[in-house]
Amino acid sequence: MYLIYLILTIGLILVNLSGLTAFVSRYLPAQASARALGIFVIILVLFAIEHNFGLGNLNWLWPLTTGLAVWSLAKRKDRKFWSSEIVFMLGFAYGITWRFAYPNIDSGSEHLTDLYLVSNYMGGQTLPAPDRWLAGGTFDFYYAFQHYGAALLARLFDLEIGFAINLAWGLIAALLISLAWEISSYFISRIPFKILLVVALMLGGNGLSPLMPFMIKTSGADNASLQNNAVNRVWASTRFAGMYDQGVNTDFGHAVSDDPKKPDVNEHLELPLETIAYLSVLGDYHAPLGGFVIALWTLALSAFLGLRKVTDIDQEAETHSPADKYALALAFFAIGLTPALVLITNAWVFPLQLFFAASWLFFRYWKADIHWPALLTGGIIGFALIYPFLSYFAPGSLNTSIHWVSQTDHSPLRFLVAMHWPLMLWLGVGLIVARHSPWAGWLALTLLGMFCLSELIYVDDPSAGKYERFNTTLKWWSWLWPTALIGLGSVCIGHGGRIAKAILTVSLSTLLVYTLDIASYWRHVEKPNKGQMAGNGWLKQDPTLRELLTYLKNAPDGFVLESVEKGAYSSSSAISLFANKPVVLGWPDHVTQWRGNPAYVANRATEIRAFYKAELSAPLSFLEKFPVQTIIWTLSDEQSQPGVREKLHAQISRDYHWRTFYQNGSESVGIWERRLQTNNAQ
């Protein structure tokens, strides 16, 4: 029964998106770009509206939008349209296959962080919404446009929050693949080359990936060793510098990273580069994914406009179809939107996106004309629509500045070459191909400038020590990689000579060594909750937690208190978020960093820890501050604090009654609920 529901839901969403694409592509005949434009505009407009007036429940809309989508699709008979839709659906199939196999939204990586970010938008209230991880706070400090989109999907189609996140991940994969296919199609006619590019984008690693088997030798043939090795292989090339370089055990590995056991070798900075393949395994629904989509969308629009001139459309406007009349204006309008979009999607790469768009306009200015009215209209409308968000976000955002990279913090040359040799090859070939394709020269010079910039400057965020450049390289290098792979890969294969094609083909194929690591992960890492797309299967496999979660979903609204023994990367707040309830405090380390290290967050964490040890001097006064509706007591709380529950119950039983969900001798799991008569007395 659930599988039928899953298939019908996916079909319903895809029909709506296909109908939207059919409508927008009548005016912008670049189908993947048209689809992205339609999606971005709808979400952006609703995002702006809800900063002034919350729209609440939206699931009454889907019958109307589905009817309009079917009507729009009925008018599209052309084969080209449906061929492009098949590419999008295959991309979605790729993404949803990953999430179907590994659907858990748990304490691993940033899964629960993403759940929290999306949960802030689920209520449909006027934004900024109350903070679901900090009672009394307002969610006005994070660029979460991508997460708003997932919440909108849930609200439109009445989906569970975890289900919506997993579906939204699949849709992002589909957008990436369809945009990559569209870009490659502008330059390449042979399908095998286009497939190579897309597969390298979605399943390929970085320059270290083909070198890792010669740098770190693994051992062990038992299941536990095979699983551990599979996980390490996926992580090693992405997080080599400063992390996995400690595990090199070959002469070649030491030649690349030095021997960490030598006394004169200093600890390396962590300098990561996350590929889409790595993120597919990781499963995070995090902001860089949205930044990749906007980058490829910009590339696709620039390639589309490279085939047209303003004068071509203006001079023959009377004989062209509506798509020809509006295509150029819409494409420039879309490029004008991108700076505003990336600012609220992944602000870390805003400088790159701005530089990217500006360099293309400079290139376009000398090679052709620019539709300034459409471009400026897109920019003005984009920033006007995000202004309500910025009016709350900007005053509370972290005060970060740009600093020069110190002499000791530059990337070691051997590591830099080992990780980025494919990028360096692509840049070099792009500069050579510039003789035949100015677009290739523009892209190669622009990306080269950005790459050099990443070695000269960094964003000075709260991280320090070995993490000084961590976030800058994580965001910037990861953004450069797919942009260069698809952009330069397409134009160099399409417009380059035999040598250029050979270099690109070999380098892209070499990256697919990482596919073996992916396959090993797929084979050896267990899938205990496969198909449970709500993401909470890891909780529901425990009968007690399943019953507790179901009860809490239907319980009265109000703040929930959960223990916070760890600062981050724990299961704390998971039950509440899946039940669509706010917590008194989520992960303290994250909340503290996002809000600029205010003392009250650390103080609250200390109070909660004291409460769960029954050591708080006035527990009822503490609970009354928020006020707390429900207190969760898990088996972990019971086992880590034997005998404390009875003492705690004696302290708070005046205002809270105990509900048991599991009892085994003296061990008990359950919740305290606020007594109704106490609420009435207030």
XYZ file of C-alpha atoms in Angstrom:
682
model
C 0.000 0.000 0.000
C 2.803 2.421 0.890
C 4.569 1.723 -2.403
C 1.385 2.617 -4.298
C 1.155 5.876 -2.332
C 4.812 6.605 -3.059
C 4.412 6.040 -6.808
C 1.226 8.120 -6.995
C 2.806 10.985 -5.040
C 5.901 11.038 -7.225
C 3.729 10.890 -10.344
C 1.610 13.785 -9.107
C 4.653 15.957 -8.427
C 6.289 15.131 -11.764
C 3.077 15.918 -13.658
C 2.926 19.318 -11.972
C 6.557 20.060 -12.800
C 6.172 18.871 -16.391
C 3.139 21.103 -16.811
C 5.069 24.065 -15.434
C 7.941 23.295 -17.804
C 5.576 22.986 -20.760
C 4.200 26.451 -20.036
C 7.473 28.303 -19.383
C 9.318 26.629 -22.263
C 6.816 28.132 -24.703
C 8.618 31.412 -24.037
C 12.101 30.165 -23.136
C 12.917 27.300 -25.529
C 15.674 25.885 -23.363
C 13.706 23.327 -21.454
C 15.890 22.620 -18.434
C 16.498 26.354 -17.959
C 12.783 27.043 -18.362
C 11.951 24.446 -15.716
C 14.430 25.987 -13.284
C 13.073 29.478 -13.985
C 9.504 28.390 -13.297
C 10.430 26.655 -10.051
C 12.621 29.499 -8.789
C 10.084 32.220 -9.582
C 7.196 30.411 -7.872
C 9.197 29.660 -4.726
C 10.718 33.154 -4.652
C 7.352 34.899 -4.975
C 5.778 32.752 -2.237
C 8.852 33.286 -0.055
C 8.386 37.048 -0.362
C 4.629 36.878 0.252
C 5.039 34.791 3.394
C 7.388 37.359 4.865
C 4.363 39.631 4.886
C 1.468 37.218 5.227
C 1.633 33.526 6.119
C -0.333 31.336 3.716
C -0.898 28.422 6.091
C -2.074 25.112 4.672
C -1.623 24.916 0.887
C -2.684 21.347 0.102
C -5.977 22.590 -1.329
C -3.952 23.934 -4.259
C -2.659 20.698 -5.778
C -5.903 19.668 -7.541
C -5.942 23.081 -9.217
C -2.254 23.034 -10.185
C -2.551 19.453 -11.429
C -5.486 20.392 -13.653
C -3.536 23.312 -15.095
C -0.501 21.071 -15.604
C -2.510 18.466 -17.518
C -4.024 21.218 -19.684
C -0.544 22.621 -20.379
C 0.850 19.188 -21.227
C -2.026 18.401 -23.571
C -0.829 21.216 -25.809
C 2.705 19.818 -26.122
C 2.924 17.162 -28.815
C 6.515 17.746 -29.921
C 9.012 14.943 -29.417
C 11.798 17.262 -28.260
C 9.796 18.328 -25.223
C 9.157 14.783 -24.090
C 12.768 13.760 -24.734
C 13.907 16.490 -22.370
C 11.322 15.427 -19.798
C 12.691 11.886 -19.934
C 16.161 13.230 -19.062
C 14.681 15.060 -16.072
C 12.797 11.969 -14.932
C 15.900 9.803 -15.265
C 17.738 12.355 -13.140
C 14.981 12.174 -10.560
C 15.167 8.378 -10.649
C 18.886 8.596 -9.856
C 18.320 10.892 -6.884
C 15.333 9.050 -5.494
C 17.137 5.707 -5.789
C 19.751 6.985 -3.351
C 17.182 8.330 -0.958
C 15.030 5.185 -1.237
C 18.030 3.039 -0.289
C 19.305 5.384 2.437
C 16.321 7.489 3.551
C 17.298 8.039 7.185
C 17.325 11.600 8.457
C 19.307 10.982 11.608
C 22.209 12.278 13.666
C 24.715 11.477 10.919
C 26.311 14.487 9.267
C 23.847 17.407 8.917
C 20.659 15.358 8.404
C 18.897 16.597 11.527
C 20.124 20.113 10.837
C 18.337 20.017 7.490
C 15.228 18.581 9.145
C 15.296 21.471 11.597
C 15.760 24.089 8.863
C 12.823 22.744 6.860
C 10.635 22.410 9.964
C 10.762 26.173 10.536
C 8.719 26.669 7.354
C 6.191 23.865 7.803
C 3.637 25.875 9.767
C 2.890 28.403 7.042
C 2.992 31.321 9.469
C 4.276 34.786 8.635
C 8.048 34.721 8.311
C 10.435 34.831 10.021
C 8.950 31.911 11.926
C 9.554 31.026 15.569
C 12.790 29.074 15.900
C 12.119 25.335 16.262
C 15.500 24.769 17.939
C 15.458 27.682 20.365
C 12.353 28.476 22.375
C 11.703 32.209 22.302
C 13.974 32.748 19.308
C 13.151 33.715 15.740
C 14.432 31.860 12.686
C 16.086 34.861 11.039
C 19.767 33.933 10.838
C 20.204 31.310 8.098
C 19.978 31.341 4.300
C 17.435 28.533 3.914
C 15.646 29.220 0.624
C 16.303 25.654 -0.520
C 14.782 24.364 2.716
C 11.780 26.634 2.263
C 11.291 24.934 -1.109
C 11.191 21.495 0.540
C 8.683 22.739 3.123
C 6.575 24.196 0.314
C 6.576 20.793 -1.380
C 5.337 19.231 1.861
C 2.639 21.856 2.325
C 1.407 21.670 -1.273
C 1.107 17.882 -1.387
C 0.431 17.209 2.315
C 3.636 15.225 2.842
C 5.490 14.256 5.982
C 8.486 16.499 6.480
C 11.085 13.759 6.015
C 9.351 12.451 2.897
C 9.387 15.960 1.422
C 13.113 16.362 2.127
C 13.966 13.074 0.420
C 11.784 13.921 -2.585
C 13.302 17.406 -2.790
C 16.774 15.840 -2.839
C 15.702 13.758 -5.818
C 14.359 16.856 -7.573
C 17.657 18.694 -7.082
C 19.491 15.736 -8.628
C 17.055 15.884 -11.550
C 17.647 19.613 -12.014
C 21.416 19.103 -12.000
C 21.304 16.276 -14.537
C 18.844 18.013 -16.864
C 20.836 21.268 -16.805
C 24.097 19.391 -17.400
C 22.498 17.576 -20.348
C 21.202 20.848 -21.770
C 24.619 22.531 -21.518
C 26.398 19.611 -23.154
C 23.793 19.527 -25.936
C 24.719 23.060 -26.996
C 28.211 21.854 -27.915
C 28.091 18.070 -28.345
C 25.975 16.016 -30.726
C 27.188 12.527 -29.811
C 25.195 11.016 -26.966
C 28.043 8.906 -25.454
C 30.070 12.048 -24.708
C 27.064 13.680 -23.073
C 26.478 10.590 -20.961
C 30.149 10.596 -19.927
C 29.875 14.187 -18.725
C 26.694 13.591 -16.748
C 27.985 10.374 -15.183
C 31.267 12.076 -14.232
C 29.256 14.884 -12.637
C 26.977 12.627 -10.599
C 29.244 9.651 -9.842
C 32.796 10.922 -10.345
C 35.257 11.946 -7.670
C 37.974 14.590 -7.575
C 41.609 14.346 -8.622
C 42.555 12.360 -5.526
C 39.960 9.644 -6.157
C 41.961 7.580 -8.685
C 45.078 8.011 -6.523
C 43.592 6.818 -3.230
C 44.134 3.057 -3.817
C 47.863 3.832 -4.124
C 47.931 6.061 -1.043
C 45.926 4.165 1.569
C 45.945 0.380 1.593
C 43.016 -1.250 3.372
C 42.858 -4.614 5.098
C 40.284 -7.001 6.511
C 37.778 -9.232 4.746
C 35.078 -9.583 7.403
C 31.796 -7.717 6.992
C 32.641 -5.037 9.546
C 35.978 -4.298 7.862
C 34.438 -4.233 4.399
C 31.766 -1.802 5.562
C 34.279 0.418 7.329
C 36.599 0.405 4.301
C 33.698 1.276 1.994
C 32.766 4.293 4.114
C 36.385 5.427 4.362
C 36.911 5.154 0.604
C 33.966 7.450 -0.069
C 35.194 9.984 2.477
C 38.945 9.789 1.937
C 39.380 11.766 -1.286
C 36.890 14.422 -0.175
C 38.327 14.937 3.306
C 41.936 13.959 2.658
C 43.873 17.059 3.746
C 43.840 17.396 7.514
C 41.830 14.227 8.121
C 42.446 11.124 6.030
C 46.030 12.130 5.279
C 46.706 10.808 8.778
C 46.013 7.325 7.459
C 48.381 7.183 4.476
C 50.452 4.016 4.610
C 52.316 3.891 1.292
C 55.381 5.650 -0.075
C 53.277 7.319 -2.741
C 50.827 8.565 -0.120
C 53.681 10.029 1.916
C 55.027 11.700 -1.222
C 51.711 13.509 -1.648
C 50.984 14.381 1.973
C 54.215 13.842 3.945
C 54.415 11.247 6.688
C 52.274 12.455 9.627
C 54.350 10.323 12.005
C 57.488 12.351 11.397
C 58.099 14.890 14.188
C 58.802 17.768 11.782
C 55.497 17.375 9.888
C 52.874 19.865 11.034
C 49.180 19.062 11.138
C 47.600 20.010 7.823
C 44.663 22.327 7.406
C 41.375 20.635 6.534
C 40.789 21.511 2.873
C 37.765 19.569 1.589
C 36.138 19.348 -1.830
C 32.696 17.733 -1.908
C 31.552 16.254 -5.203
C 27.932 15.511 -6.022
C 28.696 11.776 -5.843
C 29.956 12.207 -2.285
C 26.878 14.262 -1.383
C 24.680 11.535 -2.879
C 26.128 9.093 -0.365
C 26.049 11.593 2.478
C 22.394 12.424 1.871
C 22.496 15.948 3.302
C 19.893 18.332 1.921
C 22.335 21.170 2.403
C 22.762 24.588 0.793
C 25.677 23.740 -1.572
C 23.308 21.601 -3.665
C 21.154 24.620 -4.427
C 24.275 26.616 -5.237
C 25.293 23.965 -7.783
C 21.886 24.198 -9.462
C 22.145 27.987 -9.768
C 25.698 27.723 -11.141
C 24.700 25.225 -13.850
C 21.567 27.263 -14.584
C 23.735 30.337 -15.169
C 26.005 28.298 -17.429
C 23.033 26.970 -19.394
C 21.568 30.449 -19.849
C 24.898 31.892 -20.963
C 25.325 29.079 -23.503
C 21.760 29.576 -24.741
C 22.324 33.307 -25.170
C 25.635 32.633 -26.879
C 23.632 31.274 -29.806
C 21.477 34.399 -30.143
C 21.742 38.156 -30.438
C 19.299 40.813 -29.368
C 19.193 42.247 -32.884
C 18.307 38.858 -34.366
C 15.100 38.797 -32.353
C 14.316 42.496 -32.664
C 14.687 42.637 -36.443
C 12.537 39.579 -37.078
C 10.112 39.931 -34.197
C 7.060 39.939 -36.449
C 7.853 36.546 -37.957
C 8.958 34.766 -34.801
C 6.849 32.685 -32.428
C 6.123 33.907 -28.885
C 9.043 31.777 -27.682
C 11.441 33.596 -30.017
C 10.107 37.005 -29.022
C 10.455 36.467 -25.306
C 13.299 33.951 -25.111
C 16.155 36.412 -24.999
C 14.441 38.756 -22.563
C 13.525 35.866 -20.263
C 17.064 34.476 -20.331
C 18.548 37.847 -19.367
C 15.841 38.269 -16.745
C 16.806 34.875 -15.305
C 20.502 35.776 -15.162
C 19.507 38.963 -13.374
C 17.750 36.849 -10.738
C 20.757 34.668 -9.940
C 22.654 36.964 -7.514
C 19.581 37.382 -5.324
C 18.793 33.671 -5.502
C 22.255 32.526 -4.502
C 22.371 35.026 -1.634
C 19.408 33.322 0.054
C 20.335 29.793 -1.057
C 24.064 29.553 -0.313
C 25.475 32.918 0.700
C 28.982 31.469 0.876
C 29.244 31.392 -2.915
C 27.573 34.769 -3.495
C 30.959 36.373 -4.379
C 31.615 33.604 -6.915
C 28.167 33.878 -8.485
C 28.440 37.664 -8.690
C 31.903 37.462 -10.262
C 30.677 34.724 -12.604
C 27.706 36.747 -13.868
C 29.706 39.991 -14.082
C 32.503 38.381 -16.081
C 30.004 36.902 -18.506
C 28.336 40.294 -18.991
C 31.729 41.836 -19.689
C 32.453 39.078 -22.206
C 28.983 39.447 -23.741
C 29.358 43.214 -23.975
C 32.338 42.865 -26.306
C 30.986 39.937 -28.315
C 27.312 40.828 -28.636
C 24.698 43.081 -27.164
C 22.912 42.875 -23.828
C 19.212 43.155 -23.131
C 19.730 45.641 -20.329
C 16.034 46.229 -19.502
C 15.414 42.513 -18.941
C 18.677 42.010 -17.041
C 18.090 44.960 -14.720
C 14.455 44.001 -14.241
C 15.535 40.536 -13.132
C 18.065 41.975 -10.713
C 15.674 44.559 -9.279
C 12.780 42.115 -8.906
C 15.063 39.475 -7.409
C 16.426 41.765 -4.712
C 13.000 43.310 -4.127
C 11.543 39.856 -3.471
C 14.301 38.876 -1.044
C 14.365 42.267 0.696
C 11.821 41.209 3.377
C 14.089 38.258 4.187
C 17.237 40.408 4.202
C 15.618 42.944 6.518
C 15.554 40.225 9.195
C 18.578 38.197 8.135
C 21.204 40.923 7.656
C 21.093 42.486 11.168
C 21.546 39.100 12.825
C 24.037 37.536 10.411
C 27.574 36.754 11.497
C 30.060 39.559 10.940
C 32.528 37.805 8.643
C 35.298 39.496 6.715
C 37.671 38.613 3.877
C 41.297 38.009 4.887
C 44.454 37.186 2.990
C 45.633 33.600 3.335
C 48.801 33.610 5.429
C 52.013 32.114 4.097
C 51.692 29.066 6.346
C 48.047 28.416 5.424
C 48.395 28.022 1.669
C 47.556 24.589 0.291
C 50.635 22.353 -0.013
C 51.539 22.298 -3.701
C 51.686 18.514 -3.930
C 48.236 18.183 -2.403
C 46.850 20.992 -4.569
C 48.036 19.296 -7.755
C 46.884 15.854 -6.603
C 43.358 17.058 -5.853
C 42.915 19.539 -8.703
C 44.898 18.093 -11.614
C 41.689 17.469 -13.636
C 40.578 21.068 -13.095
C 44.011 22.339 -14.128
C 43.845 20.236 -17.291
C 40.360 21.500 -18.131
C 41.412 25.111 -17.611
C 44.448 24.670 -19.849
C 42.477 22.956 -22.610
C 39.770 25.609 -22.309
C 42.294 28.369 -22.933
C 43.557 26.525 -26.023
C 40.033 25.885 -27.349
C 39.337 29.622 -26.933
C 40.741 30.064 -30.453
C 37.665 28.271 -31.776
C 35.185 29.161 -29.039
C 35.429 32.499 -27.208
C 32.895 31.124 -24.705
C 35.476 28.515 -23.676
C 38.096 31.215 -23.166
C 35.740 33.305 -21.047
C 34.813 30.342 -18.863
C 38.398 29.112 -18.450
C 39.718 32.565 -17.512
C 36.844 33.182 -15.110
C 37.219 29.854 -13.314
C 41.009 30.209 -13.253
C 40.624 33.587 -11.568
C 38.255 32.119 -8.981
C 40.541 29.171 -8.320
C 43.533 31.454 -7.761
C 41.385 33.655 -5.552
C 40.566 30.659 -3.336
C 44.290 30.340 -2.574
C 44.749 34.036 -1.856
C 41.758 34.934 0.320
C 39.343 33.241 2.697
C 36.211 34.143 4.623
C 37.122 34.610 8.277
C 34.293 32.768 10.027
C 34.351 31.570 13.671
C 36.390 28.469 12.709
C 40.096 28.649 13.517
C 43.250 26.561 13.658
C 43.222 23.684 11.179
C 39.704 24.782 10.166
C 40.758 28.336 9.236
C 40.043 27.807 5.522
C 37.683 24.847 5.938
C 34.388 26.502 5.036
C 35.871 28.628 2.261
C 37.410 25.694 0.405
C 34.437 23.456 1.189
C 32.040 25.912 -0.444
C 34.235 27.462 -3.148
C 36.125 24.445 -4.457
C 32.971 22.351 -4.406
C 31.175 25.051 -6.446
C 34.010 25.342 -8.985
C 34.180 21.602 -9.646
C 30.783 20.922 -11.311
C 30.869 24.287 -13.069
C 34.213 23.497 -14.679
C 33.413 19.842 -15.329
C 30.201 20.512 -17.242
C 31.069 23.900 -18.746
C 34.622 23.258 -19.910
C 33.991 19.564 -20.477
C 31.144 20.313 -22.891
C 32.810 23.067 -24.900
C 36.213 21.359 -25.082
C 34.786 18.042 -26.249
C 32.437 19.777 -28.663
C 34.775 22.414 -30.123
C 38.218 21.012 -29.377
C 40.420 18.982 -31.656
C 41.365 15.345 -31.231
C 43.919 16.007 -28.520
C 41.507 18.185 -26.535
C 38.788 15.552 -26.780
C 41.230 12.834 -25.748
C 42.427 14.799 -22.709
C 38.878 15.495 -21.582
C 37.699 11.951 -22.211
C 40.597 10.379 -20.322
C 40.412 12.792 -17.381
C 36.647 12.369 -17.029
C 36.923 8.600 -17.297
C 39.646 8.568 -14.650
C 37.322 10.312 -12.215
C 34.935 7.386 -12.567
C 37.287 5.274 -10.454
C 35.266 6.828 -7.629
C 32.264 4.915 -8.970
C 33.948 1.754 -7.666
C 34.018 3.326 -4.202
C 30.348 4.232 -4.576
C 29.521 0.681 -5.669
C 31.435 -0.737 -2.707
C 29.486 1.529 -0.368
C 26.205 0.452 -1.954
C 27.145 -3.210 -1.612
C 28.594 -3.317 1.880
C 26.804 -0.601 3.878
C 23.528 -1.896 5.233
C 20.145 -0.461 4.274
C 18.014 -1.329 7.320
C 15.314 1.261 6.611
C 15.205 1.012 2.835
C 12.044 2.483 1.349
C 10.907 4.291 4.516
C 10.910 7.653 2.792
C 9.694 9.636 5.794
C 13.265 9.403 7.074
C 12.251 8.321 10.576
C 12.548 4.562 10.104
C 15.592 4.501 12.385
C 13.339 5.801 15.174
C 10.302 3.687 14.360
C 12.265 0.435 14.339
C 12.131 0.800 18.118
C 8.477 0.002 19.062
C 8.607 2.333 22.055
C 9.864 5.306 20.061
C 7.382 4.553 17.284
C 4.504 4.697 19.761
C 5.929 7.809 21.406
C 6.366 9.556 18.043
C 2.800 8.756 16.989
C 1.451 10.048 20.277
C 3.497 13.240 20.163
C 2.323 14.022 16.612
C -1.244 14.175 17.888
C -0.460 15.802 21.228
C -1.262 19.476 21.918
C 1.158 21.974 20.424
C 3.813 23.407 22.661
C 7.511 23.293 23.414
C 9.144 19.929 23.989
C 12.165 19.411 26.207
C 14.759 16.824 25.160
C 18.135 16.171 26.750
C 21.246 17.686 25.141
C 24.150 15.681 26.509
C 26.137 16.241 23.306
C 26.741 19.599 21.683
C 25.920 18.286 18.198
C 25.492 15.184 16.045
C 23.193 13.388 18.456
C 19.589 12.215 18.185
C 18.453 15.059 20.427
C 15.354 16.844 19.027
C 14.699 14.155 16.373
C 11.470 12.880 17.945
C 10.114 16.401 18.357
C 10.996 17.565 14.841
C 9.468 14.485 13.212
C 6.364 15.120 15.325
C 6.333 18.735 14.097
C 6.931 20.142 17.567
C 9.479 22.820 18.588
C 12.114 22.083 21.220
C 13.495 24.223 23.997
C 17.000 23.771 22.568
C 18.352 21.766 19.640
C 22.053 21.133 19.060
C 23.746 23.731 21.307
C 26.980 23.951 19.307
C 25.155 24.765 16.064
C 22.742 27.213 17.668
C 25.617 28.964 19.428
C 27.713 29.309 16.275
C 24.830 30.481 14.077
C 23.831 33.143 16.591
C 27.298 34.523 17.219
C 28.110 32.701 20.484
C 25.574 34.319 22.841
C 26.003 33.282 26.462
C 22.319 32.476 26.969
C 22.474 29.448 24.643
C 25.299 27.849 26.616
C 23.485 28.733 29.849
C 20.310 27.075 28.616
C 22.225 23.932 27.654
C 23.743 23.871 31.141
C 20.296 24.243 32.717
C 18.858 21.412 30.606
C 21.717 19.099 31.561
C 21.213 19.969 35.219
C 17.464 19.379 34.852
C 18.009 15.874 33.440
C 20.227 15.102 36.448
C 17.552 16.457 38.839
C 20.112 19.024 40.003
C 18.275 22.201 38.943
C 17.345 24.276 41.968
C 13.961 25.429 40.617
C 12.916 23.046 37.814
C 9.291 24.185 37.650
C 10.336 27.806 37.237
C 12.696 26.735 34.458
C 9.913 24.839 32.659
C 7.493 27.721 33.096
C 9.789 30.175 31.265
C 9.050 28.734 27.823
C 6.561 27.146 28.806
C 7.314 23.455 28.293
C 4.349 21.309 27.275
C 6.098 17.919 27.062
C 9.296 16.445 28.531
C 10.744 13.378 26.816
C 12.559 10.735 28.838
C 14.258 8.145 26.614
C 15.949 4.850 27.401
C 19.277 6.636 26.955
C 18.260 9.159 29.620
C 17.153 6.317 31.882
C 20.355 4.321 31.507
C 22.721 7.279 31.778
C 20.994 8.577 34.926
C 19.786 5.550 36.953
C 17.333 6.503 39.671
C 17.090 10.135 38.567
C 13.642 9.833 36.969
C 11.920 9.206 40.323
C 13.686 12.185 41.869
C 12.814 14.368 38.894
C 9.197 13.251 39.012
C 8.968 14.296 42.636
C 10.259 17.752 41.684
C 7.805 18.433 38.840
C 4.762 16.220 39.533
C 2.755 19.207 40.764
C 2.519 20.578 37.221
C 3.325 17.509 35.077
C 1.950 13.981 34.964
C 3.918 10.957 33.763
C 2.867 8.778 30.804
C 4.694 5.468 30.406
C 5.528 4.006 26.987
C 7.922 1.281 28.139
C 8.482 -0.442 31.453
C 11.041 -3.116 32.299
C 11.535 -3.478 36.012
C 12.864 -0.184 37.272
C 13.583 1.081 33.746
C 10.927 3.325 32.266
C 10.570 5.369 29.082
C 7.897 7.986 28.584
C 6.963 11.635 28.759
C 5.822 14.173 31.275
C 2.877 16.251 30.072
C 1.744 19.542 31.460
C -1.359 19.124 33.600
C -4.446 20.765 32.145
C -5.505 22.250 35.466
C -2.132 24.019 35.674
C -2.743 25.626 32.305
C -6.220 26.690 33.395
C -4.863 28.227 36.548
C -2.616 30.406 34.474
